[in-house]
Tab-separated table of C-alpha atoms in Angstrom:
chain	number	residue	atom	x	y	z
A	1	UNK	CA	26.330	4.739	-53.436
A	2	UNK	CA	27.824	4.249	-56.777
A	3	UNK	CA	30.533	2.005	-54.915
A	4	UNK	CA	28.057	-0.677	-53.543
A	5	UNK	CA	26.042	-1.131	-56.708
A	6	UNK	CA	29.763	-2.600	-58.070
A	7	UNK	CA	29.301	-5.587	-55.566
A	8	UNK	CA	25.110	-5.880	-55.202
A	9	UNK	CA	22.246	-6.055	-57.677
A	10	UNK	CA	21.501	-2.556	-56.832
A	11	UNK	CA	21.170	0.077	-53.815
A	12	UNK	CA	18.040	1.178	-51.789
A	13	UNK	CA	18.781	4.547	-50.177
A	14	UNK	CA	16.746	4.666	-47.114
A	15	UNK	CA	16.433	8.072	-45.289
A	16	UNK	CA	15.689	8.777	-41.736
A	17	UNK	CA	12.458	10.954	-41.933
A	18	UNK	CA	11.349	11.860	-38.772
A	19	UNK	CA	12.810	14.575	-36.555
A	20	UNK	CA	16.651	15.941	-36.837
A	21	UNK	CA	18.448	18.640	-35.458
A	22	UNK	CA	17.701	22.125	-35.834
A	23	UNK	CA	19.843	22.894	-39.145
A	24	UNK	CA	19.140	19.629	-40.664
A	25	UNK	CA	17.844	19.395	-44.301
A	26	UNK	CA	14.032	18.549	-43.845
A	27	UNK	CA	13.563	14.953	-45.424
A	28	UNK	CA	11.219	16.204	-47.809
A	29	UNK	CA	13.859	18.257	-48.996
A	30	UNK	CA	16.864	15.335	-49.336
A	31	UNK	CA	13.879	13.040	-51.239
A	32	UNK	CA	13.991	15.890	-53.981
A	33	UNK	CA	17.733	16.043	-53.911
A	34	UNK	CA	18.222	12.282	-53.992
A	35	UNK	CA	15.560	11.702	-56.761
A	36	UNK	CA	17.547	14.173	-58.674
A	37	UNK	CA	20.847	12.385	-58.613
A	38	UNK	CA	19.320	9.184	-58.950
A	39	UNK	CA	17.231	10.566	-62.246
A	40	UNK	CA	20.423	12.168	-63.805
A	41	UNK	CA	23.301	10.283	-62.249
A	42	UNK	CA	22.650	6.306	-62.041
A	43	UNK	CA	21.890	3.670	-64.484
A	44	UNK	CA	18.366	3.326	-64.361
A	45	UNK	CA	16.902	0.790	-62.423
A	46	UNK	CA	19.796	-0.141	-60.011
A	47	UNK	CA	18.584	2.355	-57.319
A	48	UNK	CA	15.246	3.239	-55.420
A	49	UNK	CA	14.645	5.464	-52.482
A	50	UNK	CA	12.741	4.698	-49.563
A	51	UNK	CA	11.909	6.425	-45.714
A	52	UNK	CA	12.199	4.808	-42.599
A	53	UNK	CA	9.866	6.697	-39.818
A	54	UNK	CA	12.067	7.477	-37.300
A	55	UNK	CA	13.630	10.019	-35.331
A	56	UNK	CA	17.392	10.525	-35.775
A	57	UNK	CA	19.188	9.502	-32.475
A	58	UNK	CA	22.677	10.466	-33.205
A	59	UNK	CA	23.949	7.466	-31.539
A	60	UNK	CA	26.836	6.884	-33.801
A	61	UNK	CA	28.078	3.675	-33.630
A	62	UNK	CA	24.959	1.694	-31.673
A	63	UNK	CA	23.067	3.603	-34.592
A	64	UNK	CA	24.559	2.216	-36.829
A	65	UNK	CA	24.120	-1.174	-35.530
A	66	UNK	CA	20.312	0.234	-35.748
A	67	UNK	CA	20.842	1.212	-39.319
A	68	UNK	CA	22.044	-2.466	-40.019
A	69	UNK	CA	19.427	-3.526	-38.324
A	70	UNK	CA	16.624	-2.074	-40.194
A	71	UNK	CA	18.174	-2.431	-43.756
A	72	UNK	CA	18.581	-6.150	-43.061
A	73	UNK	CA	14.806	-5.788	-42.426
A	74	UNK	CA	13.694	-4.274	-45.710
A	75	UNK	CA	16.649	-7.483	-46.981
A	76	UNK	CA	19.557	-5.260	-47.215
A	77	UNK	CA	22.771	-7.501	-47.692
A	78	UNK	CA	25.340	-4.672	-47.018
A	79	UNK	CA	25.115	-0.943	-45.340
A	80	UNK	CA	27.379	2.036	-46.308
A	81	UNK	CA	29.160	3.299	-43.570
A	82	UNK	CA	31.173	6.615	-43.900
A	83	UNK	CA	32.772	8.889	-41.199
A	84	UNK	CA	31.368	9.808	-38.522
A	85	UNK	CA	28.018	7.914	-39.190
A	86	UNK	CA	24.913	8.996	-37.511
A	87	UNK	CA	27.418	11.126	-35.134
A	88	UNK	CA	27.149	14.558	-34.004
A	89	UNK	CA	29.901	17.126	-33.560
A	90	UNK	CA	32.861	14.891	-31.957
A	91	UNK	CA	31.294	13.064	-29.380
A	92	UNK	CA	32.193	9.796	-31.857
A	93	UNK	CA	36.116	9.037	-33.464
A	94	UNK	CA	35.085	9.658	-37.244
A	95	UNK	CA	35.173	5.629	-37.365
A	96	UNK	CA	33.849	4.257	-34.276
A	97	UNK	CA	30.919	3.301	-36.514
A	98	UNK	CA	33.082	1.268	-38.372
A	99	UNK	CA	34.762	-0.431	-35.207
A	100	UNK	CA	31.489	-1.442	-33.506
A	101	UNK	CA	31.085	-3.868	-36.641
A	102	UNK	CA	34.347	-5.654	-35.702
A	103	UNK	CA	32.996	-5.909	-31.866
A	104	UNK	CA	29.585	-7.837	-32.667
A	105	UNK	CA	29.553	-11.729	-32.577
A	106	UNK	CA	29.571	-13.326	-36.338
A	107	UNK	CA	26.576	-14.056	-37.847
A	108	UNK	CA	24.848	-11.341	-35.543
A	109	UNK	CA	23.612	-9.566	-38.524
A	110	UNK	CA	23.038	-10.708	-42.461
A	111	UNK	CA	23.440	-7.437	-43.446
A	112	UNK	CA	27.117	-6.138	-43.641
A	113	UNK	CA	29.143	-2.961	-43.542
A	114	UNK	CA	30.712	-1.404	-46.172
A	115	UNK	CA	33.309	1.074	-44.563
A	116	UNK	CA	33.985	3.706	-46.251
A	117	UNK	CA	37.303	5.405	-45.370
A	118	UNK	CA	37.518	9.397	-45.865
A	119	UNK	CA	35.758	10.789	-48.879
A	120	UNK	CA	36.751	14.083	-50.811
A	121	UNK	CA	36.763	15.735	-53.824
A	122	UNK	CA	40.515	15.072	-55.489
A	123	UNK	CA	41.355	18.367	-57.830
A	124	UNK	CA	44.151	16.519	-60.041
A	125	UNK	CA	41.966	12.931	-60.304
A	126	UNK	CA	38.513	15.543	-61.269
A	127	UNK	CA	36.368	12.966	-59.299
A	128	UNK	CA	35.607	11.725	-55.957
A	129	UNK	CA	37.839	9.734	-54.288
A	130	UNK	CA	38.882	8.102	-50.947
A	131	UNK	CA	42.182	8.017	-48.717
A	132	UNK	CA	42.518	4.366	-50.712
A	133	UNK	CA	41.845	5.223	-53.978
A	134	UNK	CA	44.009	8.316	-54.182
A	135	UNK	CA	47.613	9.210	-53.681
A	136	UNK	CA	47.208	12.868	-54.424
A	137	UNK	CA	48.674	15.437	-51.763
A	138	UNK	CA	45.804	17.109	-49.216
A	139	UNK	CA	46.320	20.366	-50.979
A	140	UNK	CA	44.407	18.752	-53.891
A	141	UNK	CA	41.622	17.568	-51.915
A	142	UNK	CA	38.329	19.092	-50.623
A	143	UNK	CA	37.008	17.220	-48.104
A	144	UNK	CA	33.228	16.971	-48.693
A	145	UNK	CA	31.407	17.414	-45.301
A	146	UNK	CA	27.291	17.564	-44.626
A	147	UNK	CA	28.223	20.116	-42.064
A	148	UNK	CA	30.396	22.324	-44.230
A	149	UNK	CA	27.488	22.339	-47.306
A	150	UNK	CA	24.692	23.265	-44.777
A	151	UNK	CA	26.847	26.018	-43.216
A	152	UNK	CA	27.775	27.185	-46.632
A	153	UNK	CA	24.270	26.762	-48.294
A	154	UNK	CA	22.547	28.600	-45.304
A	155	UNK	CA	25.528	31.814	-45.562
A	156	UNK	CA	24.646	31.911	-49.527
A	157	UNK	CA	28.322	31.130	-50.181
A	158	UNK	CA	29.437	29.829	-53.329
A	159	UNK	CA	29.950	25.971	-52.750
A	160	UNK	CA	33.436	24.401	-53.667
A	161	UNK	CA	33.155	21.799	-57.023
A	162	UNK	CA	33.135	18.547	-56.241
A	163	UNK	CA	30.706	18.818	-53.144
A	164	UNK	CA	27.699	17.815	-55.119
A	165	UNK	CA	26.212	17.604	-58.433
A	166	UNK	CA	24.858	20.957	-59.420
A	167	UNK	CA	21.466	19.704	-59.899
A	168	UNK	CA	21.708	18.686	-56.365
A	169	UNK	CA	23.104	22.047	-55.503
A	170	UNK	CA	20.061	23.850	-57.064
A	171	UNK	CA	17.001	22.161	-55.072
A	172	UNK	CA	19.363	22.639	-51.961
A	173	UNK	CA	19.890	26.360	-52.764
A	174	UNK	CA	16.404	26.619	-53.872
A	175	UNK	CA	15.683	25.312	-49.471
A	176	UNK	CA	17.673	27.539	-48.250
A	177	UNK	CA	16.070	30.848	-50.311
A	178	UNK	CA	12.858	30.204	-49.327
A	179	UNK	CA	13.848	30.272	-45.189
A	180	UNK	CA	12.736	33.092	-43.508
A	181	UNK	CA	15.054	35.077	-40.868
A	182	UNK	CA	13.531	33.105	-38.046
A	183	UNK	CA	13.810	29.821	-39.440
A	184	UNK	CA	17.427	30.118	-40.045
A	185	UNK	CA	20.111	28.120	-37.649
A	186	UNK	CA	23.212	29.336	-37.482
A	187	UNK	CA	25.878	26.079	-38.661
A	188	UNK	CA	29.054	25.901	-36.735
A	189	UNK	CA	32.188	24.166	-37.909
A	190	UNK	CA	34.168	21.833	-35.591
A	191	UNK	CA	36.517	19.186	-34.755
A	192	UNK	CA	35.892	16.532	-37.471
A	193	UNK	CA	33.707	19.001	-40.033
A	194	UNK	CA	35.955	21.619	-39.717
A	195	UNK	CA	39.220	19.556	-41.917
């Protein structure tokens, strides 16, 4: 997020809140999380959080035409899109959400992408970074994945730096403590996740 608010007045991080997939963080949960890193990580006033009310489709790229759709809506000028958006498993390339943009007539939308290439973790820079903004070697990089913090949060692993801000970390942690045995999903890693 920190990367659009260089090019627009400010950034509007707009979750999905109705249903997900069983392993999913409940959207009650990423609010917290988010409000955290917006409280203790971004200037003030260049960021607000908002919900949509609907369901997560994991359409990848026609969702994120949908995405577009509705930020442009709420007069969004520009949507971040990372890998694999709105995807599941490896039904979707990790940037097909990112072609579908190129396939649309001009002018079909106000609001435009911002494509994000691969993001990770770089050990020798000690920040994030992206496959353009780094020349380190893949041994120094930890590729941050939703699906590898979920299965790692829900095993009570230890979680690698650089996946999140430890504030962050603790109201996810504090989610996954309070599960009981039966409300527990079992996170498999695979195809793009599993890098």
């Amino acid at each position: 997020a920190k990367i659009a608010i260089e090019i627009c007045d400010g950034v509007m991080v707009h979750s999905l809140l109705g249903q997900l997939k069983p392993g999913d963080i409940p959207a009650e949960v990423r609010q917290e999380a988010i409000a955290v890193l917006i409280d203790k990580y971004f200037v003030k006033n260049t960021v607000v959080q908002s919900g949509y009310p609907l369901d997560m489709r994991y359409a990848g790229p026609r969702e994120a035409l949908l995405h577009a759709l509705f930020r442009q809506n709420y007069g969004c000028s520009h949507l971040i899109v990372g890998r694999d958006h709105a995807g599941v498993g490896d039904y979707y390339g990790p940037f097909d959400a990112h072609h579908i943009f190129d396939e649309i007539a001009n002018n079909a939308l106000i609001t435009q992408p911002l494509k994000i290439d691969w993001t990770f973790w770089c050990n020798k820079c000690g920040t994030m970074a992206s496959m353009r903004t780094c020349p380190h070697e893949a041994a120094d990089r930890v590729l941050v994945s939703g699906t590898k913090l979920r299965k790692a949060l829900s095993e009570g692993e230890e979680v690698q730096d650089g996946f999140s801000r430890p504030e962050v970390l603790e109201v996810l942690r504090r989610y996954y403590a309070s599960l009981q045995e039966h409300e527990k999903v079992k996170v498999e890693l695979s195809g793009h996740s599993a890098r």
